[in-house]
Amino acid sequence: MTPSPGDAPPLLVGTQGAVRVLTLNRPAALNSFTGAMHVALRLALEEAAADANVRALVITGSGRAFCAGQDLNDPALSGPDADVGDLVERVYKPLALRIRSMPVPVVAAVNGVAAGAGANFALNCDIVLAARSASFVQAFSKIGLLPDCGGTWLLPRLVGRARALALTLTGDKLPADEAARIGLVWQCVDDALLMETALALAARLAASSTTALVATRLAIDEAMDMDCEDALSNEARRQGVLSRANDAREGVAAFVEKRPARFTDR
Ligand code: T3D
């Protein structure tokens, strides 16, 4: 396992107003995941979820990469008793589910290459921005594995079966502008503008109704496995809940009074 230089923490945690910023921090190994990084990430996600002052999250990487997936020097992989399936069940599955169930919107600012579980970690976030020099690599087939961290579920839903299969079977690098063009990610921005754009977007989301944004994510995810009628019923049920909360009352009042809304529910 390649350590962080000078025993630097594998994850940097910062706050800008109501936005929590998590930076994967093993740049010499392209921010690949180690056990220590997983622990730090899990803790930081739980802290952000529990902190009522945090209303949006930005996840990015330090150095030239976003994340190269599992650290392939980790003995958990190469040891004689390595059980990669167990590792995926214990670590990558909960990570993907945690990101997808965060009580605040999550923005991935993909600053460089995102490979293997690192790519799918990003794709689990609510909105993915990518620097123009970034790329996405479903690297799994090159090391005899299949896509994990949600890749098999996410990719066909995001870009369709044909592209999902071509990306995963070849393991070819997909440049950020092409990723945006085919709808794998939301937007490709100039490298110098990535963090500025991600932080501005996260600040906008933080000022929105958190409960409405999270319910929207849930309803969209649920609708993907429903027929139209069930999805319409689900919208009605969730809308009923939202409409009885403070944020909806505030949103309507602010519109009528022609002033910015001050959303506080979380
Ligand atoms: O345990 C399990 O496997 C279960 C979970 C699996 C989830 C997974 O994520 S499996 C997929 C693991 N990831 C990969 O297979 C990606 C491996 N990396 C690459 O293919 C390439 O490095 C990249 C395409 C990401 C970037 O290529 P490039 O040419 O820009 O950089 P590089 O020269 O290959 O890498 C730079 C350094 O980072 C290099 O170290 P060095 O030579 O400077 O000391 C390289 O070894 C290191 N590095 C890159 N990826 C990893 C890594 N070190 C450890 N683990 C990595 N995944």
Coordinates of C-alpha atoms and ligand atoms in Angstrom, one line a residue:
M1 CA 0.0 0.0 0.0
T2 CA 1.5 3.4 -1.0
P3 CA 1.3 5.7 2.0
S4 CA 0.4 9.4 1.8
P5 CA 3.6 11.5 1.6
G6 CA 4.8 12.5 5.0
D7 CA 1.8 10.6 6.5
A8 CA -0.5 13.3 5.2
P9 CA -4.1 12.5 6.0
P10 CA -5.7 10.4 3.2
L11 CA -8.7 12.8 3.2
L12 CA -8.9 16.6 3.6
V13 CA -12.1 18.0 5.1
G14 CA -12.9 21.7 4.6
T15 CA -16.0 23.9 5.0
Q16 CA -17.1 26.9 2.9
G17 CA -20.2 28.3 4.4
A18 CA -22.8 25.5 4.2
V19 CA -20.7 23.4 1.8
R20 CA -18.5 20.6 3.1
V21 CA -15.5 19.9 0.8
L22 CA -13.9 16.4 0.9
T23 CA -10.6 16.0 -0.9
L24 CA -9.1 12.6 -1.6
N25 CA -5.5 13.0 -0.7
R26 CA -3.1 10.4 -1.9
P27 CA -1.8 12.2 -5.0
A28 CA 1.3 10.1 -5.5
A29 CA -1.0 7.0 -6.0
L30 CA -3.6 9.0 -7.9
N31 CA -5.8 9.1 -4.7
S32 CA -6.5 5.3 -4.9
F33 CA -8.5 3.9 -2.1
T34 CA -6.8 2.3 0.9
G35 CA -8.4 1.0 4.1
A36 CA -7.4 4.2 5.9
M37 CA -8.9 6.4 3.2
H38 CA -12.2 4.4 3.3
V39 CA -12.4 4.8 7.1
A40 CA -11.7 8.6 6.9
L41 CA -14.2 9.0 4.0
R42 CA -16.9 7.0 5.9
L43 CA -16.4 9.1 9.0
A44 CA -16.5 12.4 7.1
L45 CA -19.7 11.4 5.3
E46 CA -21.3 10.5 8.6
E47 CA -20.2 13.8 10.1
A48 CA -21.5 15.8 7.2
A49 CA -24.8 13.9 7.3
A50 CA -25.2 14.6 11.0
D51 CA -24.3 18.3 10.9
A52 CA -27.3 20.5 10.3
N53 CA -25.1 23.3 9.1
V54 CA -23.9 21.3 6.1
R55 CA -26.3 21.7 3.2
A56 CA -24.2 20.4 0.3
L57 CA -21.1 18.3 -0.3
V58 CA -18.3 18.6 -2.9
I59 CA -16.0 15.7 -3.4
T60 CA -12.7 16.1 -5.3
G61 CA -9.2 14.9 -5.5
S62 CA -5.8 16.4 -4.9
G63 CA -3.1 16.5 -7.5
R64 CA -3.6 15.3 -11.1
A65 CA -6.2 12.6 -10.4
F66 CA -9.7 12.3 -9.0
C67 CA -9.3 8.7 -7.9
A68 CA -7.7 5.5 -9.4
G69 CA -10.0 3.1 -7.6
Q70 CA -8.8 0.5 -5.3
D71 CA -5.1 0.7 -4.3
L72 CA -3.7 -2.3 -6.2
N73 CA -0.8 -2.6 -3.8
D74 CA -3.1 -3.2 -0.9
P75 CA -2.5 -6.6 0.5
A76 CA -6.3 -7.1 0.8
L77 CA -6.1 -7.6 -3.0
S78 CA -2.9 -9.5 -3.5
G79 CA -2.6 -11.6 -0.4
P80 CA -3.1 -15.4 -0.7
D81 CA -6.4 -15.2 1.3
A82 CA -7.6 -12.1 -0.5
D83 CA -11.4 -12.1 -0.9
V84 CA -12.2 -9.2 -3.2
G85 CA -15.9 -10.0 -3.2
D86 CA -15.9 -9.6 0.6
L87 CA -14.0 -6.3 0.2
V88 CA -16.6 -5.0 -2.3
E89 CA -19.5 -6.1 0.0
R90 CA -18.0 -4.6 3.1
V91 CA -16.6 -1.4 1.7
Y92 CA -17.6 -0.4 -1.9
K93 CA -21.3 -1.3 -1.5
P94 CA -21.8 0.7 1.7
L95 CA -19.8 3.6 0.1
A96 CA -22.0 3.7 -2.9
L97 CA -25.2 3.4 -0.9
R98 CA -24.0 6.2 1.6
I99 CA -23.3 8.6 -1.2
R100 CA -26.7 7.9 -2.8
S101 CA -28.5 8.4 0.5
M102 CA -26.8 11.5 1.8
P103 CA -29.3 13.9 3.3
V104 CA -27.8 16.7 1.3
P105 CA -26.9 17.1 -2.4
V106 CA -23.5 15.8 -3.4
V107 CA -21.4 17.3 -6.2
A108 CA -18.4 15.5 -7.6
A109 CA -15.7 17.8 -9.0
V110 CA -13.7 15.3 -11.1
N111 CA -10.3 17.1 -11.4
G112 CA -8.4 14.4 -13.3
V113 CA -8.6 10.7 -14.2
A114 CA -11.3 8.7 -12.4
A115 CA -10.7 5.0 -12.8
G116 CA -12.3 1.7 -11.5
A117 CA -14.2 2.2 -8.3
G118 CA -13.0 5.8 -8.4
A119 CA -15.0 6.5 -11.6
N120 CA -18.1 4.8 -10.2
F121 CA -17.7 6.5 -6.8
A122 CA -18.0 9.8 -8.7
L123 CA -20.9 8.7 -10.8
N124 CA -22.9 7.9 -7.7
C125 CA -22.8 11.6 -6.8
D126 CA -25.9 13.7 -7.6
I127 CA -24.2 16.1 -10.1
V128 CA -20.8 15.3 -11.7
L129 CA -18.6 18.1 -13.1
A130 CA -15.4 17.2 -14.8
A131 CA -12.4 19.2 -15.7
R132 CA -11.6 19.2 -19.4
S133 CA -8.4 17.3 -18.8
A134 CA -10.2 14.6 -16.7
S135 CA -11.2 11.2 -18.0
F136 CA -13.2 8.2 -16.9
V137 CA -11.8 4.6 -17.1
Q138 CA -13.8 1.5 -16.4
A139 CA -10.4 -0.2 -15.7
F140 CA -11.8 -3.4 -14.2
S141 CA -11.6 -5.7 -17.2
K142 CA -7.8 -5.0 -17.5
I143 CA -7.2 -6.6 -14.1
G144 CA -9.7 -9.4 -14.6
L145 CA -12.5 -7.9 -12.6
L146 CA -16.0 -6.6 -13.3
P147 CA -17.3 -3.0 -12.6
D148 CA -18.2 -2.5 -8.9
C149 CA -19.1 0.4 -6.6
G150 CA -22.4 0.4 -8.6
G151 CA -20.9 0.4 -12.1
T152 CA -23.1 -2.4 -13.5
W153 CA -26.2 -0.7 -12.2
L154 CA -25.3 2.9 -13.0
L155 CA -23.7 2.7 -16.4
P156 CA -26.6 1.3 -18.5
R157 CA -28.9 3.7 -16.7
L158 CA -26.7 6.7 -17.5
V159 CA -25.6 5.9 -21.0
G160 CA -27.5 2.8 -22.2
R161 CA -26.4 -0.8 -22.6
A162 CA -24.3 -0.4 -25.8
R163 CA -22.1 2.3 -24.3
A164 CA -22.0 0.7 -20.9
L165 CA -20.7 -2.5 -22.5
A166 CA -18.2 -0.8 -24.8
L167 CA -16.8 1.3 -21.9
T168 CA -16.5 -1.7 -19.5
L169 CA -15.3 -4.4 -22.0
T170 CA -12.6 -2.2 -23.5
G171 CA -11.6 -0.3 -20.4
D172 CA -10.7 2.6 -22.7
K173 CA -10.3 6.1 -21.3
L174 CA -13.3 8.3 -22.0
P175 CA -12.3 12.0 -22.1
A176 CA -14.4 14.4 -20.0
D177 CA -16.0 16.3 -22.9
E178 CA -17.1 13.0 -24.4
A179 CA -18.4 11.9 -21.0
A180 CA -20.5 15.1 -20.9
R181 CA -21.7 14.6 -24.5
I182 CA -23.0 11.1 -23.9
G183 CA -24.6 12.1 -20.6
L184 CA -22.3 10.1 -18.3
V185 CA -21.7 13.4 -16.4
W186 CA -23.4 16.7 -16.2
Q187 CA -20.8 19.2 -17.4
C188 CA -17.2 19.5 -18.6
V189 CA -15.5 22.8 -17.6
D190 CA -12.1 24.3 -18.1
D191 CA -9.6 23.0 -15.6
A192 CA -9.0 26.4 -14.0
L193 CA -12.7 26.9 -13.4
L194 CA -13.6 23.5 -12.0
M195 CA -13.5 24.2 -8.2
E196 CA -15.0 27.6 -8.6
T197 CA -17.8 26.2 -10.7
A198 CA -18.3 23.2 -8.3
L199 CA -18.4 25.5 -5.2
A200 CA -20.8 27.9 -6.8
L201 CA -23.1 25.1 -7.8
A202 CA -22.9 23.5 -4.3
A203 CA -23.6 26.9 -2.7
R204 CA -26.7 27.3 -4.9
L205 CA -27.9 23.8 -3.9
A206 CA -27.2 24.6 -0.3
A207 CA -29.4 27.6 -0.5
S208 CA -32.2 25.5 -2.0
S209 CA -34.7 23.4 0.0
T210 CA -32.5 20.4 1.1
T211 CA -35.6 18.3 1.8
A212 CA -37.0 18.9 -1.7
L213 CA -33.7 18.1 -3.4
V214 CA -33.2 14.9 -1.5
A215 CA -36.8 13.8 -2.1
T216 CA -36.3 14.6 -5.8
R217 CA -33.2 12.3 -5.9
L218 CA -35.2 9.6 -4.1
A219 CA -38.2 9.9 -6.3
I220 CA -36.1 9.8 -9.5
D221 CA -34.2 6.7 -8.3
E222 CA -37.4 5.0 -7.3
A223 CA -39.1 5.8 -10.5
M224 CA -36.4 4.0 -12.5
D225 CA -37.8 0.7 -11.2
M226 CA -41.5 1.7 -11.5
D227 CA -44.1 1.8 -14.2
C228 CA -45.6 5.3 -15.0
E229 CA -48.6 4.9 -12.8
D230 CA -46.6 3.9 -9.7
A231 CA -44.2 6.7 -10.3
L232 CA -47.1 9.2 -10.5
S233 CA -48.5 7.8 -7.2
N234 CA -45.1 8.0 -5.6
E235 CA -44.8 11.7 -6.7
A236 CA -48.2 12.4 -5.1
R237 CA -47.2 10.7 -1.8
R238 CA -43.8 12.4 -1.6
Q239 CA -45.3 15.8 -2.7
G240 CA -47.8 15.5 0.1
V241 CA -45.0 15.1 2.7
L242 CA -43.0 18.0 1.3
S243 CA -46.0 20.3 1.1
R244 CA -46.7 20.0 4.8
A245 CA -43.1 21.0 5.7
N246 CA -41.8 24.5 6.4
D247 CA -39.7 24.8 3.2
A248 CA -42.7 24.5 0.9
R249 CA -44.7 27.1 2.9
E250 CA -41.6 29.4 2.9
G251 CA -41.1 28.8 -0.9
V252 CA -44.6 29.7 -1.8
A253 CA -44.7 32.7 0.6
A254 CA -41.4 34.0 -0.8
F255 CA -42.7 33.7 -4.4
V256 CA -45.8 35.6 -3.6
E257 CA -44.0 38.3 -1.6
K258 CA -41.4 38.6 -4.4
R259 CA -38.4 37.9 -2.1
P260 CA -35.7 35.2 -2.0
A261 CA -36.8 32.2 0.0
R262 CA -34.9 31.2 3.2
F263 CA -35.0 27.5 3.4
T264 CA -34.2 25.9 6.7
D265 CA -35.5 22.3 6.7
R266 CA -32.8 19.6 6.6
Ligands
T3D1 O1 -10.0 -5.1 -4.2 C1 -10.6 -4.9 -5.2 O2 -10.1 -4.8 -6.3 C2 -12.0 -4.7 -5.1 C3 -12.3 -3.4 -5.6 C4 -12.1 -3.0 -6.8 C5 -12.4 -1.6 -7.1 C6 -11.5 -1.1 -8.2 O3 -11.3 0.0 -8.2 S1 -10.7 -2.2 -9.2 C7 -9.8 -1.1 -10.3 C8 -8.5 -0.6 -9.7 N1 -8.0 0.5 -10.5 C9 -7.3 0.3 -11.6 O4 -7.2 -0.7 -12.1 C10 -6.7 1.5 -12.2 C11 -5.2 1.4 -12.2 N2 -4.5 2.6 -12.8 C12 -4.5 2.9 -14.0 O5 -5.0 2.2 -14.9 C13 -3.8 4.1 -14.4 O6 -2.9 4.5 -13.4 C14 -4.7 5.3 -14.7 C15 -5.4 5.1 -16.0 C16 -5.7 5.6 -13.6 C17 -3.8 6.6 -14.9 O7 -2.8 6.3 -15.8 P1 -1.5 7.3 -15.9 O8 -0.7 6.9 -17.0 O9 -2.0 8.7 -15.9 O10 -0.7 7.2 -14.5 P2 0.2 6.0 -14.0 O11 1.6 6.3 -14.4 O12 -0.4 4.7 -14.4 O13 0.1 6.1 -12.4 C18 0.7 7.1 -11.7 C19 1.1 6.4 -10.3 O14 -0.1 6.1 -9.6 C20 1.9 5.2 -10.6 O15 2.8 5.0 -9.5 P3 4.4 5.3 -9.7 O16 4.9 4.5 -10.8 O17 4.5 6.8 -10.1 O18 5.0 5.0 -8.4 C21 0.9 4.1 -10.4 O19 1.4 2.8 -10.0 C22 0.0 4.7 -9.3 N3 -1.4 4.1 -9.4 C23 -2.3 4.4 -10.3 N4 -3.4 3.7 -10.0 C24 -3.1 3.0 -8.9 C25 -1.9 3.3 -8.5 N5 -1.3 2.7 -7.4 C26 -2.1 1.9 -6.7 N6 -3.4 1.6 -7.0 C27 -3.9 2.1 -8.1 N7 -5.2 1.8 -8.4

